[in-house]
Coordinates of C-alpha atoms and ligand atoms in Angstrom, one line a residue:
X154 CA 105.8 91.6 92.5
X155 CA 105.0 91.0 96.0
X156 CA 101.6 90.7 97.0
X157 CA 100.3 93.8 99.1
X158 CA 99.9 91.5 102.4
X159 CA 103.7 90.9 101.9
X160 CA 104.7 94.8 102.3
X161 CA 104.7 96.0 105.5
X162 CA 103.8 99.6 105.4
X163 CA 100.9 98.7 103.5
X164 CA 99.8 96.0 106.4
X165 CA 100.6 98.6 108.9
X166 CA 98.1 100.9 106.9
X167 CA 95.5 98.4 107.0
X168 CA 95.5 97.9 111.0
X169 CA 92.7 97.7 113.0
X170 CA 91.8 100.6 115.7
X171 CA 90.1 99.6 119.1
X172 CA 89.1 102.8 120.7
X173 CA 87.9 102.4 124.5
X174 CA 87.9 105.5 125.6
X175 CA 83.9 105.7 126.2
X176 CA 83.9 102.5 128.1
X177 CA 86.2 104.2 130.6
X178 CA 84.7 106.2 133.7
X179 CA 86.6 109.1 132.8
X180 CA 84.6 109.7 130.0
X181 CA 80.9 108.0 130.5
X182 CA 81.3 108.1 134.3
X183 CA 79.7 106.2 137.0
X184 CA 78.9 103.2 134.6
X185 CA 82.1 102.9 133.2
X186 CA 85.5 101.1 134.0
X187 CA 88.0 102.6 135.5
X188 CA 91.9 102.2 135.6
X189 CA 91.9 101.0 139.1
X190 CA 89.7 98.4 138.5
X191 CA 92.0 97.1 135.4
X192 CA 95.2 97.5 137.7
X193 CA 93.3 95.4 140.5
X194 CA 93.1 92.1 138.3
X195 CA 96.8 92.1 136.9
X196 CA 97.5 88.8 138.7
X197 CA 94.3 87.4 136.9
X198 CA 95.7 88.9 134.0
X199 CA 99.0 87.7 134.2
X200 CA 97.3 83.9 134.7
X201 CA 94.9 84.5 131.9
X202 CA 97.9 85.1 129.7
X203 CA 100.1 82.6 130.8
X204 CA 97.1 80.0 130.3
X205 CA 96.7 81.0 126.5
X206 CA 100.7 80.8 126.0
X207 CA 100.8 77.6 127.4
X208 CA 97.7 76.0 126.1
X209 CA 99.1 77.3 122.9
X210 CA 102.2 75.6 123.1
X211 CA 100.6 72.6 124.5
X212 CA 98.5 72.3 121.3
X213 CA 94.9 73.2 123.3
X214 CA 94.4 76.2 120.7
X215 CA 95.3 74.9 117.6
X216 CA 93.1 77.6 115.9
X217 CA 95.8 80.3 116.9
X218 CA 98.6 78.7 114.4
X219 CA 95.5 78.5 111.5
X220 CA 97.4 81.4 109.8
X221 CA 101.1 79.6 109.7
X222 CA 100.8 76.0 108.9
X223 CA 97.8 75.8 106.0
X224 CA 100.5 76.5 103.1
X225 CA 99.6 72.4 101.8
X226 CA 95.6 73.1 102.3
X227 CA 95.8 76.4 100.6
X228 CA 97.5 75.4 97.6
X229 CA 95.0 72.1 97.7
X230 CA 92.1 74.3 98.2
X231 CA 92.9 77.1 95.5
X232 CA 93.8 73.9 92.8
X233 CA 90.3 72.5 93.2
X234 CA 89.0 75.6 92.8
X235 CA 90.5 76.6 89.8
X236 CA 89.5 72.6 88.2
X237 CA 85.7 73.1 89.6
X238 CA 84.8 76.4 89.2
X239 CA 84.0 76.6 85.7
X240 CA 81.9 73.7 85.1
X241 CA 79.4 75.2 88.2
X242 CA 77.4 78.1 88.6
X243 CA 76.1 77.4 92.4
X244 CA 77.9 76.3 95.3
X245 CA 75.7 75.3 98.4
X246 CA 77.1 74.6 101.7
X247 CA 75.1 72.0 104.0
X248 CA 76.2 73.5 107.3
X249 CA 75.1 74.7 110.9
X250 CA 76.5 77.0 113.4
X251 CA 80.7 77.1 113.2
X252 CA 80.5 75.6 109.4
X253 CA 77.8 78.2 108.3
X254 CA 78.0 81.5 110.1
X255 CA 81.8 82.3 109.2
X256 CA 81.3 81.3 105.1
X257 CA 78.1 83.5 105.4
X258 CA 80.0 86.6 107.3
X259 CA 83.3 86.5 104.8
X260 CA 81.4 86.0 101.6
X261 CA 79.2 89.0 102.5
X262 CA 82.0 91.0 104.1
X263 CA 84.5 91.1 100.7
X264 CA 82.4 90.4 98.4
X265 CA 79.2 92.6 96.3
X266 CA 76.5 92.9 98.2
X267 CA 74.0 91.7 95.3
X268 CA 77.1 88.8 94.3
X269 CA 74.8 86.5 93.6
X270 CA 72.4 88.6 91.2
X271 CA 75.7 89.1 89.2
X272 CA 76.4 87.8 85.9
X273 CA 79.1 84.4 86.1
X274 CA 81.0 87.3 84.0
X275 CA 81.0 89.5 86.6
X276 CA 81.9 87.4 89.4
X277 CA 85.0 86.8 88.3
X278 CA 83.8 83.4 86.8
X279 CA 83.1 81.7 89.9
X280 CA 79.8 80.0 91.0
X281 CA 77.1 81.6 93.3
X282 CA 77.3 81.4 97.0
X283 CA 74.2 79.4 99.6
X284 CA 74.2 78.3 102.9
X285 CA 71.5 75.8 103.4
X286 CA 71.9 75.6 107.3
X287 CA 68.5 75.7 108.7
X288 CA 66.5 72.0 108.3
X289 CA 63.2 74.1 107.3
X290 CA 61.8 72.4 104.7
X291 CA 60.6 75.7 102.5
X292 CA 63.8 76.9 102.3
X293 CA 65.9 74.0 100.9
X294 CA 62.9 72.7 99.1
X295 CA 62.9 76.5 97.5
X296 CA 66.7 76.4 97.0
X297 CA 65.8 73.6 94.9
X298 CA 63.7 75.8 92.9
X299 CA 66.6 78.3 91.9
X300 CA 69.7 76.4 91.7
X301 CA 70.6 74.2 88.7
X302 CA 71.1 70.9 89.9
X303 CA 73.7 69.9 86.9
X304 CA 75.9 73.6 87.9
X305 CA 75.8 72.7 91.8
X306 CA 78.7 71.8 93.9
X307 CA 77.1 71.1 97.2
X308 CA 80.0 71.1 99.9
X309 CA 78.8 69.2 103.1
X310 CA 80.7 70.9 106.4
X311 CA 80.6 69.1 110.0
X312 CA 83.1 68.7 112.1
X313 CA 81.2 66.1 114.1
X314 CA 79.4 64.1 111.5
X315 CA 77.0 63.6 113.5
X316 CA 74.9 67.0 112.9
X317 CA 71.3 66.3 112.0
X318 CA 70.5 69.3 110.1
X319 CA 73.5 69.1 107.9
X320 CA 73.5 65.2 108.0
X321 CA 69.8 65.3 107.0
X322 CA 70.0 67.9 104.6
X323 CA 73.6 65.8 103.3
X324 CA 71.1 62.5 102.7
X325 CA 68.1 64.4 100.7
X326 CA 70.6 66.0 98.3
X327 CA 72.5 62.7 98.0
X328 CA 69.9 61.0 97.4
X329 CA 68.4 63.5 94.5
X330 CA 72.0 63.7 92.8
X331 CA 72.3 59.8 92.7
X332 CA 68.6 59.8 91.1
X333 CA 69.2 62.2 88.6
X334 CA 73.2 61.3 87.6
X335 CA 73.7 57.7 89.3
X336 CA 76.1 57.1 92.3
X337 CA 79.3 57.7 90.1
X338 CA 77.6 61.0 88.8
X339 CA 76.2 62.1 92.1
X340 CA 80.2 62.3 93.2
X341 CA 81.0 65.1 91.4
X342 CA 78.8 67.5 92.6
X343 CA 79.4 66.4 96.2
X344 CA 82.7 68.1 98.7
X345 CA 83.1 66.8 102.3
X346 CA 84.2 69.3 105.0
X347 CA 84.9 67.2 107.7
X348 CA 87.4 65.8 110.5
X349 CA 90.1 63.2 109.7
X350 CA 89.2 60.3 111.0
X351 CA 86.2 61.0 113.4
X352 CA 82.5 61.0 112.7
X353 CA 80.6 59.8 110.2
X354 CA 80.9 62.1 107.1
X355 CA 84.6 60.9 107.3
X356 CA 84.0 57.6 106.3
X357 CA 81.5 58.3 103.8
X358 CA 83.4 60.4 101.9
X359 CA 86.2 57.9 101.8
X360 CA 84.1 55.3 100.8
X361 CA 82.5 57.3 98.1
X362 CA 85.4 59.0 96.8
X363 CA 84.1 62.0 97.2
X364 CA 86.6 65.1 97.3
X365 CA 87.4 66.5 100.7
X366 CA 89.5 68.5 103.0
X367 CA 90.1 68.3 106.5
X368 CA 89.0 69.9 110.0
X369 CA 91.7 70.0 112.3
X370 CA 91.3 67.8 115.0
X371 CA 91.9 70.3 117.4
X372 CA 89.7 73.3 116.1
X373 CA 86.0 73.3 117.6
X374 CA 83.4 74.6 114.7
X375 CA 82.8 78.3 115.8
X376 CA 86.9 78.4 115.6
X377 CA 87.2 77.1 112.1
X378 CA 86.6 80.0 109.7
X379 CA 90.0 79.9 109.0
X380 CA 90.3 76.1 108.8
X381 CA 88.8 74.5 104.9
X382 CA 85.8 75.3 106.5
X383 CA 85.8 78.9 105.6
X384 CA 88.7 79.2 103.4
X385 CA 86.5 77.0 100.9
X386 CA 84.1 78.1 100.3
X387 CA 86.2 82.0 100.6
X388 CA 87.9 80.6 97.8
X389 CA 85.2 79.2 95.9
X390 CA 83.6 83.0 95.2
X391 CA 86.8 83.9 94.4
X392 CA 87.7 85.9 97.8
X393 CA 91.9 86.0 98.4
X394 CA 92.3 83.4 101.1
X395 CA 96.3 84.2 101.5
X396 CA 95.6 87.8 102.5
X397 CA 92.6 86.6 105.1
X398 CA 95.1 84.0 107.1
X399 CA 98.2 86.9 106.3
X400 CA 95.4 89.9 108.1
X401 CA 95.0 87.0 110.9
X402 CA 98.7 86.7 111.4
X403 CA 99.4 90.1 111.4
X404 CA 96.6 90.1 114.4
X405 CA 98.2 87.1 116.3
X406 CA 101.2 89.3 116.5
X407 CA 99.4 92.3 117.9
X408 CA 97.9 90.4 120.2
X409 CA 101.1 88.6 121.4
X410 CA 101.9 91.8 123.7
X411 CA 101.4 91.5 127.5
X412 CA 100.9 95.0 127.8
X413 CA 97.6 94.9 128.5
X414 CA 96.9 98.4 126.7
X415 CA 98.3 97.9 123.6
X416 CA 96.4 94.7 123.0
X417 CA 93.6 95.0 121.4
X418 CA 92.3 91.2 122.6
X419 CA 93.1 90.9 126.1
X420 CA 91.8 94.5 125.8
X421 CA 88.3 93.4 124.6
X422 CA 87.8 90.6 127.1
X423 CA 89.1 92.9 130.0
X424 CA 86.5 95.5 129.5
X425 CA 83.8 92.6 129.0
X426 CA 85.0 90.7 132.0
X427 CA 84.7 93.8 134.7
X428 CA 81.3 94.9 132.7
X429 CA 80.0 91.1 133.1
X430 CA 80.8 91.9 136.5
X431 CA 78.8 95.2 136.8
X432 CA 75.7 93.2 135.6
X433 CA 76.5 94.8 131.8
X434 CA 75.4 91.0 130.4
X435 CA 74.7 92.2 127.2
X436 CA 77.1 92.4 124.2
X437 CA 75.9 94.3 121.1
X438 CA 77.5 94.6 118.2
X439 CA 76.8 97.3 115.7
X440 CA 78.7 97.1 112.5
X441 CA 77.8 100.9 110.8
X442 CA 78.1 99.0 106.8
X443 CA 76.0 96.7 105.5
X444 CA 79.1 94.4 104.5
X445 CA 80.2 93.9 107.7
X446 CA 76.5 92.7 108.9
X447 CA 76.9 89.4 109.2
X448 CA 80.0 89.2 110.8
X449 CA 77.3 90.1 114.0
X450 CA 76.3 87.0 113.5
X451 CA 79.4 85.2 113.5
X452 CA 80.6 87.2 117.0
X453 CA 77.1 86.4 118.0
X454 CA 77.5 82.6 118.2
X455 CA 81.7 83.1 119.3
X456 CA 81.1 85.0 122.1
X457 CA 77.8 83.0 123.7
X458 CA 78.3 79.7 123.1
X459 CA 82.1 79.8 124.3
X460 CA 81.5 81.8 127.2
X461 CA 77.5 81.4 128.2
X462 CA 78.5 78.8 130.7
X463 CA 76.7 77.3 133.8
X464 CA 80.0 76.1 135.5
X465 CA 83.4 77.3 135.9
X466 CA 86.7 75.0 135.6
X467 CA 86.5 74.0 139.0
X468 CA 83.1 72.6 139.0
X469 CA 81.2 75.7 141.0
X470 CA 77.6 76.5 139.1
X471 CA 78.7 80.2 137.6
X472 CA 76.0 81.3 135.2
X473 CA 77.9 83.5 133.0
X474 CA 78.0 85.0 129.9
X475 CA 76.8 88.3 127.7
X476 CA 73.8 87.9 125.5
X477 CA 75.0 89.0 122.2
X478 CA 72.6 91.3 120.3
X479 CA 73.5 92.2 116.4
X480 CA 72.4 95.6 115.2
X481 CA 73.4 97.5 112.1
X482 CA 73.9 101.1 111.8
X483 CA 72.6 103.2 110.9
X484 CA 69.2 101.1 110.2
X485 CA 69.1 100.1 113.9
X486 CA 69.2 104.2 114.9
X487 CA 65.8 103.9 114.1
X488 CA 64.8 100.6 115.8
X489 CA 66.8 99.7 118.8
X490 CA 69.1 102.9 119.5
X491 CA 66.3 104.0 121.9
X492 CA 66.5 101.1 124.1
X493 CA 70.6 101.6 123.9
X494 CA 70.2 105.4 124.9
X495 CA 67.3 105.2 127.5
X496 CA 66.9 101.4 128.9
X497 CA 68.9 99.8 131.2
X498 CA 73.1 100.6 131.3
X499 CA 73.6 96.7 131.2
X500 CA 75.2 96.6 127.9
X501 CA 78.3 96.9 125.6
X502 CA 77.6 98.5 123.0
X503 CA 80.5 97.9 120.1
X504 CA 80.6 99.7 117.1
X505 CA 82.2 98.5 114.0
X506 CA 83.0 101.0 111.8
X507 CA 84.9 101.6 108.6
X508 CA 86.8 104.5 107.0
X509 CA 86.9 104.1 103.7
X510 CA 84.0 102.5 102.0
X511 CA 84.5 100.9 98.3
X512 CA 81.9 102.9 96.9
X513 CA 81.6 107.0 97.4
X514 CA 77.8 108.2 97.0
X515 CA 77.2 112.3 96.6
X516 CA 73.7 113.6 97.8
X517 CA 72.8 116.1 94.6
X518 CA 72.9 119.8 95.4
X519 CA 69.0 120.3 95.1
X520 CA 66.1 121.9 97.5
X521 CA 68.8 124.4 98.8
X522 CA 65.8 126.4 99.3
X523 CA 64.5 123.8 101.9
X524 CA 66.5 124.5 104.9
X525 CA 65.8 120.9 106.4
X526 CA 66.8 119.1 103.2
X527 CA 69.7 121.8 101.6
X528 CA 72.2 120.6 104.0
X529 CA 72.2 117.5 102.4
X530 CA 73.2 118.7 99.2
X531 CA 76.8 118.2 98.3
X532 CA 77.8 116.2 101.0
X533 CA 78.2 112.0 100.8
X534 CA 76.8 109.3 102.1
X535 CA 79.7 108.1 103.5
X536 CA 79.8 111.0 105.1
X537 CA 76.4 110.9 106.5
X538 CA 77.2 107.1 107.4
X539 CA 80.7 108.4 109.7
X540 CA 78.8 111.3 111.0
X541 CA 75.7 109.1 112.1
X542 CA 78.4 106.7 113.7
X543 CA 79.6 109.3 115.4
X544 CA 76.7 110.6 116.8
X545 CA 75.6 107.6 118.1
X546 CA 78.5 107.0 119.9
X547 CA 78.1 110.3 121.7
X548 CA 74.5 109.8 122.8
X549 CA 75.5 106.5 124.0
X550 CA 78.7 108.2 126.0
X551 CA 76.2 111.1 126.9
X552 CA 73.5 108.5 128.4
X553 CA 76.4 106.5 130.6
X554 CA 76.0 103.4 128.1
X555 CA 79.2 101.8 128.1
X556 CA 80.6 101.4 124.1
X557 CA 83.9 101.1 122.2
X558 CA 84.4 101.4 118.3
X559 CA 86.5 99.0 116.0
X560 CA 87.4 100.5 112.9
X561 CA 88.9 98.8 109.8
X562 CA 90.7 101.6 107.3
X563 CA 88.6 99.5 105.0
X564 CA 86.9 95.9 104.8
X565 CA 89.4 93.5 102.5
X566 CA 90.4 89.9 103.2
X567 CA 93.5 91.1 105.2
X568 CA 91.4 93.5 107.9
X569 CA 88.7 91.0 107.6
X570 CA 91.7 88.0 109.2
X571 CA 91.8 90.2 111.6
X572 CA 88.3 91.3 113.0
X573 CA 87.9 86.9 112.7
X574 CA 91.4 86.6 114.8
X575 CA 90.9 89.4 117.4
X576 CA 87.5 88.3 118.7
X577 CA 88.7 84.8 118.9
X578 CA 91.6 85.7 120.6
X579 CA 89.6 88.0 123.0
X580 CA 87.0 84.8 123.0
X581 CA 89.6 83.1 124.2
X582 CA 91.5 85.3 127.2
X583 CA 87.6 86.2 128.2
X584 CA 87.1 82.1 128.6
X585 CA 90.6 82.2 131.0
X586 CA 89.0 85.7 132.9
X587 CA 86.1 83.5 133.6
X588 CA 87.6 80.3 134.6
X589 CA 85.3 78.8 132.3
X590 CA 86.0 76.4 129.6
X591 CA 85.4 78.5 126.3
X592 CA 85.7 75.4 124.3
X593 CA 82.9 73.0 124.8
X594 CA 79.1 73.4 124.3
X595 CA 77.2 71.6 127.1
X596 CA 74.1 73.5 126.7
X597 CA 74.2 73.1 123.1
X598 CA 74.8 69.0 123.4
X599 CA 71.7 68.6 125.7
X600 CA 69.4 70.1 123.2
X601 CA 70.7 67.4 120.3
X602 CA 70.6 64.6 122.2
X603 CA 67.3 65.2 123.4
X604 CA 66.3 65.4 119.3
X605 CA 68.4 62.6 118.7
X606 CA 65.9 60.6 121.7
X607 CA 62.4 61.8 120.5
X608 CA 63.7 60.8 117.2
X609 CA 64.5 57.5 118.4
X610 CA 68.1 57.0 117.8
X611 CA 69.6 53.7 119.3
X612 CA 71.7 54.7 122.8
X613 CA 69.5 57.6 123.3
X614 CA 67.0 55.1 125.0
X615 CA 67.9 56.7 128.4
X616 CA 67.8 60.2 127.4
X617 CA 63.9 59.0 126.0
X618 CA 62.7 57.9 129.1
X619 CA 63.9 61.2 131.2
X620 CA 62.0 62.9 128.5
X621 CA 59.1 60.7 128.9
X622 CA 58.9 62.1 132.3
X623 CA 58.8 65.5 131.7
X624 CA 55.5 66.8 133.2
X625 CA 52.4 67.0 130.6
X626 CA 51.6 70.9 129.4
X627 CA 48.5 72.2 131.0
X628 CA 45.4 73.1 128.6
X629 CA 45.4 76.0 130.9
X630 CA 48.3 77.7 130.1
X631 CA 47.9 77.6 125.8
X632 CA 45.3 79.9 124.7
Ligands
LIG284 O1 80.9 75.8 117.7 C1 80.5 74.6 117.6 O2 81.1 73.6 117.9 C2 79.1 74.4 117.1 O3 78.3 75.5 116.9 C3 79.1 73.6 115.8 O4 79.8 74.4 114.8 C4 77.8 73.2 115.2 O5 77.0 72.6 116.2 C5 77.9 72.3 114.0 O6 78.7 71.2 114.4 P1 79.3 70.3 113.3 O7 80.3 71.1 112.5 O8 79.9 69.2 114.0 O9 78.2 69.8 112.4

């Protein structure tokens, strides 16, 4: 039998929704976009799309074929799997930004939200899921602390190699393993994530023998969810990696159109581009189900470190970029919904919502003699979830805030592919709006190598003494 991904109607059932209609002025006015202003860039359009075709074709977005040409890597991955996954009940990844955030969002998008409290029984026999990305002490020192060290797969993930939070955290855990189980022992509870040939995990693992899968050369880390980066450790808690690169085809073809209103990317970074340019510089995003929570967090890093840039492609100082801000609804309604309603209109607000949640709750049919509590009684809270959605959209409409909803039918590997694909698409054509280069991290690059100076590594010598000269804090100003 086919799988489900394979059957058209049933992909066409599971398609995402972008609905705009609030950010437009004909419905929240004044603050809003209007269709003039859209028609007034279609030559910028027009070169934003041509760019993405042809960097495309000229392999400068590898990350757009991810969902056509793993077939070899998914088979590898989904072998390994099956040959590990019995003999460990934990599986840590040693990871930062691109090689944490997307495991993190997908595991806690498909799978339960307590997975890890589960019996092995119950998760489908497959180990438990960390991310050890931060380098605070307490926290890997307490993973420590819950994880059995004989049922733990640790699977190190850098692109670079050169990472020193994953690097660092890489050379504790080595070193523990090969205490406890000798080198040759260590090995087995050790998987490298890295590039091909560059950096330095590369040659370790090689020289170790430890098993490990590859990072495209030509996928940058907050692009490589769909690369073994993600599809790993997807696969490893037992999460259908097929249908997530199938729902991230079936995007790429939506977002193939050059009519500008039936694509949901170009769509996106339109909207974003001409708010960016009313001084809107802030993008929430407001997933209204707790599964879809951290995939906030994912967007977050996507959409600032790609486009918060100081210079655009032609060397002129710019300053762009929205500030993402992650909220979840309906919790934030009660904690930053005000600010949204009543502060300044210089935001997007984007909802994420969901029709059909995989569990149905019913509010019991009691105090119908309490007015203010009766009306509760009977109904769901999925219902109470839409409705609050809903609501919030309107007071944002009704208070000129700018907002647009994304709705998945419901949240499975395939809409999940999707959701990844569009905003990396939109990521993308926002980058070509801008004339920036979404691709690189300058800002992020200055900030390690002045950790790798203060921490003395040899060639950051130069880097040291600019530091050195950076003027002495005044008593004055610490309280
Ligand atoms: O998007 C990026 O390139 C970064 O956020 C990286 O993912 C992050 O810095 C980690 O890099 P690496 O995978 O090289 O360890």
């Amino acid at each position: 039998m086919a799988n489900r991904y394979e059957q058209q109607s049933w992909k066409d059932s599971m398609r995402l929704k972008l609905d705009f209609n609030n950010m437009m002025t004909e419905y929240v006015g004044e603050t809003g976009i209007s269709q003039s202003e859209i028609a007034t860039l279609e030559k910028q359009i027009e070169k934003a799309e041509k760019a993405m075709v042809e960097k495309r074709a000229n392999g400068k977005m590898d990350w757009r074929d991810l969902p056509y040409n793993q077939a070899d890597v998914v088979k590898d991955i989904i072998e390994y799997v099956d040959s590990v996954k019995d003999e460990f009940d934990s599986f840590v990844v040693l990871g930062i930004g691109g090689s944490a955030l997307g495991p993190i969002a997908v595991q806690q998008a498909i799978n339960h939200p307590y997975y890890n409290e589960l019996s092995k029984e119950k998760r489908g026999g497959y180990p438990k899921l960390y991310v050890a990305d931060n380098v605070d002490p307490e926290k890997l020192v307490s993973l420590l602390d819950v994880i059995e060290l004989d049922k733990t797969l640790f699977n190190v993930i850098t692109k670079s190699g050169s990472t020193s939070e994953t690097m660092s955290q890489f050379m504790i855990i080595k070193e523990i393993l090969e205490e406890k189980y000798g080198v040759e022992g260590a090995k087995k509870h050790i998987v490298c994530t890295t590039d091909a040939e560059k950096g330095n995990l590369r040659p370790i693992a090689d020289e170790q023998g430890y098993k490990s899968f590859i990072i495209p050369a030509g996928v940058g880390g907050r692009f490589s969810e769909l690369t073994p980066v993600g599809l790993l450790p997807a696969a490893m808690c037992g999460i259908d990696i097929e249908e997530l690169l199938a729902g991230a085809a079936y995007m790429d073809e939506l977002c193939k159109t050059d009519n500008t209103f039936k694509n949901p990317a170009s769509m996106y970074a339109i909207l974003n581009y001409l708010a960016m340019k009313k001084g809107k510089n802030i993008s929430v995003i407001m997933p209204y189900a707790d599964s879809l929570k951290y995939i906030g967090d994912w967007y977050a890093q996507l959409w600032a470190e790609s486009l918060g840039k100081k210079f655009d492609n032609e060397g002129k100082v710019v300053n762009v970029g929205q500030t993402p801000v992650r909220a979840l609804g309906a919790t934030d309604q009660h904690s930053q919904v005000q600010l949204y309603a009543e502060g300044p209109k210089d935001k997007v607000v984007v909802f994420v919502g969901v029709d059909n949640y995989k569990a149905s709750l019913e509010i019991p049919n009691i105090y119908s003699n309490i007015p203010s509590l009766g009306f509760l009684g009977g109904e769901t809270h999925n219902k109470l979830l839409k409705t609050e959605q809903m609501a919030t959209e309107y007071a944002l409409l009704k208070a000129g805030q700018t907002n647009m909803t994304l709705t998945l039918p419901e949240v499975n590997e395939f809409t999940l592919g999707q959701v990844l694909y569009l905003f990396e698409v939109a990521t993308g054509f926002a980058g070509e709006l801008l004339d920036i280069n979404a691709f690189d991290q300058p800002g992020v690059e200055e900030g390690k190598n002045a950790t790798y100076a203060m921490f003395g590594r040899p060639g950051y010598e130069e880097k040291k003494a600019e530091l050195d000269t950076r003027p002495a804090k005044n008593d004055k100003y610490i309280i």
